[in-house]
Amino acid sequence: MSVYLGTFGKVELQRQFDGSELVSTIKAASVNVAAKRFSFNFEQGQLITGDQIRIKSTNGSNLDFIDSYAEPSAKKFIYVDELGGIRLYDTFAHAVNGGTTNAITLAAPSNPLPVSVIVENTVPRLLAQVNSFELNTERETVDTTTLSDEFRSRISTLVSGSGRMSCFWEYTGDTANEIPNYLLQLVLRTKVGSQFHARFYIKPKDYNPSGVAARNDDELWYDFNGVITACAVQFAPDNTVQITADFITTGAVQLKMNLEVPDKIRQEDGSDMLLEQDQAAKLGKSSDT
C-alpha cells in the first residue's frame, strides 16, 4: 500500500466568462497610436492582464483600429495597465510582460466602431505557488450569502460543492503559469462574473511512491467549473504573504483518471502509438479472458 503526500498536487485554471458579452464603442480618441494603446468605455476591472479576448464589430465593419487588419473580429491576448488602457499581443507571455515592443500596432479608426468583447481562453495553465487546496461535494454546506442577489438567483440551482485554495502571493514575473494575484483580480469582476474551469490534481505524472514503473505516468484529478466567492490576504511581518480563495462549484464535479495501459501497442522505436483524432490517446491491445 502506497502513501501519497500532498506536496505533489497541483492546480490548473482556465479563465472563463459567464457567457455574457461586454459592449463598447472604439473612437479615434480612444486610440493612442504611438503608445499602441486603446481603451473600452465599459467599467474598468472586467478584463485582466493575460485574458485572451475576441473583439468583434457588431455592425460587420473591419476592425480598422488594428493597423492593416481587414477582418471584423480578432482574438488576442491583452495587457491592462493601471488606468484601464489595453494593449494587444499574439502570445500570453508577451501580454504578461506588457510594453510596446511586442504590442500590436494600432491605427485611428475612421468612424466610431461598435464592438462586443468576450474572453475565450482555451488553454488551462498551472497556478503557481499553491500550498494547499480542498474540495467538498456536500451541497448543503455551501455558503452563497457572499454572492449578490442577482447572481445567487441565477446559479443557486447549479451549486454542487465548494472549496478553498491557498497560495503564496505573487503578482509578476511568470510568463507561463497563472500567478496567484489573478485570484484577487478575478473576484472583483462584477459584470462578467468570477468563473473559472479547474483541475485539482492529486496524482500527477512522475509522482510514483508505489514504485511500480507502470504507474509512473498515471494522473488523477478533479475536474469542475467554479466561481470565486471570496479572497483574503494574510499579511504578517514575520511570515510569508498568502492569499486564500473560497469558491463554489457549479455543475458536475468529476474525478477523472488518465491511466497507463499495461499492454500498450508500441511502435518499432518504442514510442507510443497515438490516435489521429486525439494525440493524447494511446492504442491498447485486447486480451482474452
XYZ file of C-alpha atoms in Angstrom:
289
model
C 0.000 0.000 0.000
C 1.457 3.376 -1.046
C 1.305 6.610 0.939
C 0.831 9.751 -1.160
C 1.993 13.156 0.063
C 0.105 16.348 -0.775
C 3.308 18.149 -1.737
C 2.994 16.874 -5.313
C -0.555 18.033 -6.064
C -1.167 20.877 -8.476
C -3.945 23.149 -9.697
C -4.689 24.109 -13.302
C -7.004 27.023 -14.062
C -8.663 28.085 -17.300
C -10.092 31.604 -17.496
C -13.779 31.897 -18.349
C -16.585 34.415 -18.724
C -20.157 33.567 -17.784
C -21.138 33.826 -21.451
C -22.255 37.448 -21.434
C -20.646 39.991 -23.746
C -19.197 43.389 -22.958
C -20.224 46.103 -25.407
C -18.225 49.220 -26.226
C -17.512 51.780 -28.940
C -13.956 52.453 -30.067
C -13.417 56.019 -31.255
C -10.377 57.798 -32.644
C -9.935 59.498 -29.267
C -9.829 56.068 -27.598
C -6.710 55.021 -29.529
C -3.150 56.166 -28.804
C -1.291 55.037 -31.912
C 2.193 55.978 -30.650
C 1.731 54.029 -27.403
C -0.088 51.113 -29.130
C -2.779 51.551 -26.510
C -6.580 51.905 -26.584
C -9.482 51.764 -24.159
C -13.032 50.463 -23.903
C -15.789 52.531 -22.314
C -17.236 49.818 -20.054
C -16.445 49.531 -16.350
C -12.771 49.044 -15.505
C -11.780 45.718 -13.931
C -13.784 43.410 -16.203
C -10.701 42.446 -18.215
C -7.463 41.210 -16.652
C -3.905 41.077 -17.980
C -3.408 37.705 -19.688
C -7.028 37.357 -20.840
C -7.430 36.095 -24.385
C -10.332 38.065 -25.802
C -12.307 38.053 -29.011
C -13.177 41.532 -30.253
C -15.930 41.602 -32.861
C -17.562 44.541 -34.588
C -21.322 44.491 -34.139
C -22.048 46.227 -37.463
C -19.919 43.943 -39.653
C -17.167 46.519 -40.226
C -13.495 45.554 -40.182
C -11.512 46.277 -37.029
C -9.684 49.207 -38.600
C -8.259 50.362 -35.264
C -5.776 47.458 -35.684
C -3.232 48.565 -38.266
C -3.509 46.791 -41.652
C -6.214 44.432 -40.366
C -9.150 43.624 -42.640
C -11.390 41.293 -40.616
C -14.487 42.018 -38.472
C -13.139 40.052 -35.484
C -9.819 39.292 -33.824
C -8.651 37.035 -30.996
C -5.725 38.424 -28.996
C -4.107 38.404 -25.549
C -4.224 41.652 -23.614
C -2.255 43.702 -21.114
C -4.318 46.037 -18.931
C -2.475 48.956 -17.331
C -3.317 50.748 -14.086
C -5.578 53.232 -15.898
C -7.554 50.591 -17.778
C -5.670 51.064 -21.044
C -5.263 47.961 -23.194
C -2.531 46.641 -25.480
C -2.962 43.627 -27.768
C -0.471 40.763 -28.183
C -0.196 37.478 -30.048
C 1.049 35.423 -27.066
C 0.302 35.070 -23.355
C 3.964 35.654 -22.441
C 4.112 38.963 -24.314
C 0.834 40.083 -22.736
C 2.082 39.395 -19.203
C 5.310 41.282 -19.897
C 3.440 44.250 -21.369
C 5.311 47.110 -23.018
C 5.190 48.437 -26.567
C 7.915 46.277 -28.141
C 5.733 43.238 -28.881
C 2.368 45.024 -28.812
C 0.263 45.016 -31.978
C 0.359 48.269 -33.935
C -2.862 50.281 -33.883
C -4.432 52.913 -36.129
C -7.019 55.620 -35.553
C -10.437 54.286 -36.689
C -12.109 56.247 -39.477
C -15.501 56.118 -37.719
C -16.750 55.140 -34.245
C -16.660 51.340 -34.170
C -19.219 49.420 -32.051
C -17.730 46.166 -30.749
C -18.504 43.256 -28.453
C -15.863 41.605 -26.264
C -15.757 38.154 -24.725
C -12.986 36.121 -23.062
C -12.203 32.912 -24.971
C -9.232 31.366 -23.185
C -8.896 27.727 -24.214
C -5.611 26.726 -22.543
C -5.514 25.690 -18.849
C -2.434 26.973 -17.025
C -0.729 25.826 -13.855
C -1.497 28.048 -10.870
C 1.835 28.969 -9.300
C 2.716 28.982 -5.587
C -0.203 26.777 -4.406
C 0.405 25.355 -0.923
C -2.973 23.703 -0.252
C -6.433 23.101 -1.654
C -9.621 21.413 -0.515
C -12.818 20.386 -2.285
C -16.113 19.060 -0.938
C -19.286 17.981 -2.704
C -21.797 18.468 0.119
C -24.274 20.868 -1.420
C -25.979 21.594 1.905
C -22.794 23.082 3.381
C -22.248 25.618 0.590
C -22.483 29.256 1.697
C -23.700 31.560 -1.092
C -24.505 34.562 1.107
C -21.433 36.401 -0.152
C -22.818 36.474 -3.697
C -25.094 39.219 -4.990
C -28.846 38.504 -5.023
C -28.975 38.552 -8.822
C -26.017 36.217 -9.261
C -27.154 33.894 -6.462
C -30.590 33.502 -8.026
C -29.023 32.542 -11.356
C -26.616 29.870 -10.136
C -28.071 28.618 -6.855
C -29.593 25.578 -8.552
C -26.232 24.756 -10.178
C -24.169 24.730 -6.976
C -22.728 21.264 -6.413
C -19.985 21.828 -3.847
C -17.396 24.243 -2.517
C -13.749 24.504 -1.621
C -10.732 26.634 -0.878
C -7.211 27.074 -2.200
C -4.249 28.848 -0.621
C -1.193 30.267 -2.362
C 1.931 32.228 -1.565
C 1.147 35.615 -3.061
C 2.914 36.624 -6.293
C 1.871 39.275 -8.774
C 4.506 39.319 -11.509
C 7.419 37.507 -13.094
C 5.812 34.385 -14.581
C 5.036 34.232 -18.309
C 3.882 30.594 -18.434
C 1.790 29.997 -15.303
C -1.172 31.782 -13.730
C 0.090 33.924 -10.859
C -1.855 33.879 -7.552
C -2.690 37.589 -7.861
C -5.080 36.544 -10.638
C -7.441 35.144 -7.969
C -7.599 38.545 -6.259
C -8.425 40.186 -9.594
C -10.949 37.517 -10.561
C -13.177 38.028 -7.530
C -13.578 41.738 -8.419
C -15.229 41.131 -11.775
C -18.779 42.399 -11.305
C -20.350 42.305 -14.767
C -18.956 39.125 -16.226
C -18.551 37.034 -13.078
C -15.665 35.198 -11.419
C -15.926 31.908 -13.295
C -13.059 29.523 -13.940
C -12.532 25.927 -15.017
C -10.190 23.935 -12.784
C -8.332 20.680 -12.480
C -7.214 19.738 -8.967
C -4.542 17.049 -9.329
C -3.995 14.553 -6.524
C -1.719 12.244 -8.591
C 0.291 13.966 -11.354
C 2.744 12.372 -13.755
C 6.176 11.390 -12.461
C 4.969 11.110 -8.850
C 5.009 7.426 -8.012
C 5.525 6.397 -4.350
C 4.263 2.902 -5.194
C 7.490 2.136 -7.067
C 5.559 0.288 -9.802
C 7.041 1.509 -13.077
C 3.767 1.067 -14.990
C 2.049 3.591 -12.704
C 4.555 6.405 -13.175
C 2.535 8.346 -15.760
C -0.895 7.846 -14.179
C -2.864 11.037 -13.481
C -5.911 11.554 -11.225
C -7.684 14.870 -10.854
C -10.981 16.547 -10.012
C -12.452 18.423 -12.965
C -15.091 21.136 -12.456
C -16.309 24.656 -13.164
C -16.209 27.081 -10.267
C -16.921 30.629 -9.138
C -14.694 32.589 -6.748
C -16.839 33.882 -3.862
C -14.201 35.455 -1.605
C -10.479 36.114 -1.488
C -8.467 37.025 1.618
C -4.891 38.216 2.094
C -2.933 37.051 5.137
C -0.202 39.565 5.942
C 2.175 39.464 8.918
C 5.687 40.942 9.252
C 7.197 37.640 10.400
C 5.540 35.381 7.840
C 5.047 34.905 4.124
C 2.212 36.784 2.421
C -0.509 34.340 1.427
C -3.921 34.525 -0.177
C -6.887 32.237 0.391
C -9.624 31.939 -2.226
C -13.028 30.421 -1.441
C -15.128 29.097 -4.311
C -18.257 27.169 -5.151
C -18.508 24.520 -7.846
C -21.209 24.712 -10.493
C -22.408 21.663 -12.373
C -20.779 18.255 -12.203
C -17.628 17.534 -10.208
C -15.841 14.681 -11.965
C -12.981 12.519 -10.739
C -11.005 11.783 -13.900
C -8.163 9.339 -14.449
C -5.557 9.030 -17.162
C -4.058 5.609 -16.546
C -1.176 3.939 -18.292
C -2.306 0.830 -20.184
C -0.084 -2.143 -19.205
C -0.405 -3.815 -22.612
C 0.211 -0.869 -24.909
C 0.957 -1.350 -28.577
C 4.232 0.428 -29.295
C 5.965 1.409 -32.495
C 9.283 -0.127 -33.552
C 11.235 2.695 -31.886
C 9.448 2.040 -28.569
C 7.275 5.169 -28.618
C 3.514 5.146 -28.036
C 1.157 4.654 -30.955
C -1.199 7.659 -30.840
C -4.645 8.082 -32.368
C -5.073 10.736 -35.069
C -8.213 12.232 -33.508
C -6.638 12.610 -30.062
C -2.877 12.932 -29.781
C -3.026 12.165 -26.045
C -4.868 8.830 -26.553
C -2.868 5.616 -26.754
C -3.854 2.424 -28.559
C -4.025 -0.695 -26.380
C -4.377 -4.365 -27.373
C -7.273 -6.571 -26.295
C -6.689 -9.671 -24.158
C -8.606 -12.930 -23.932
C -10.311 -13.705 -20.626
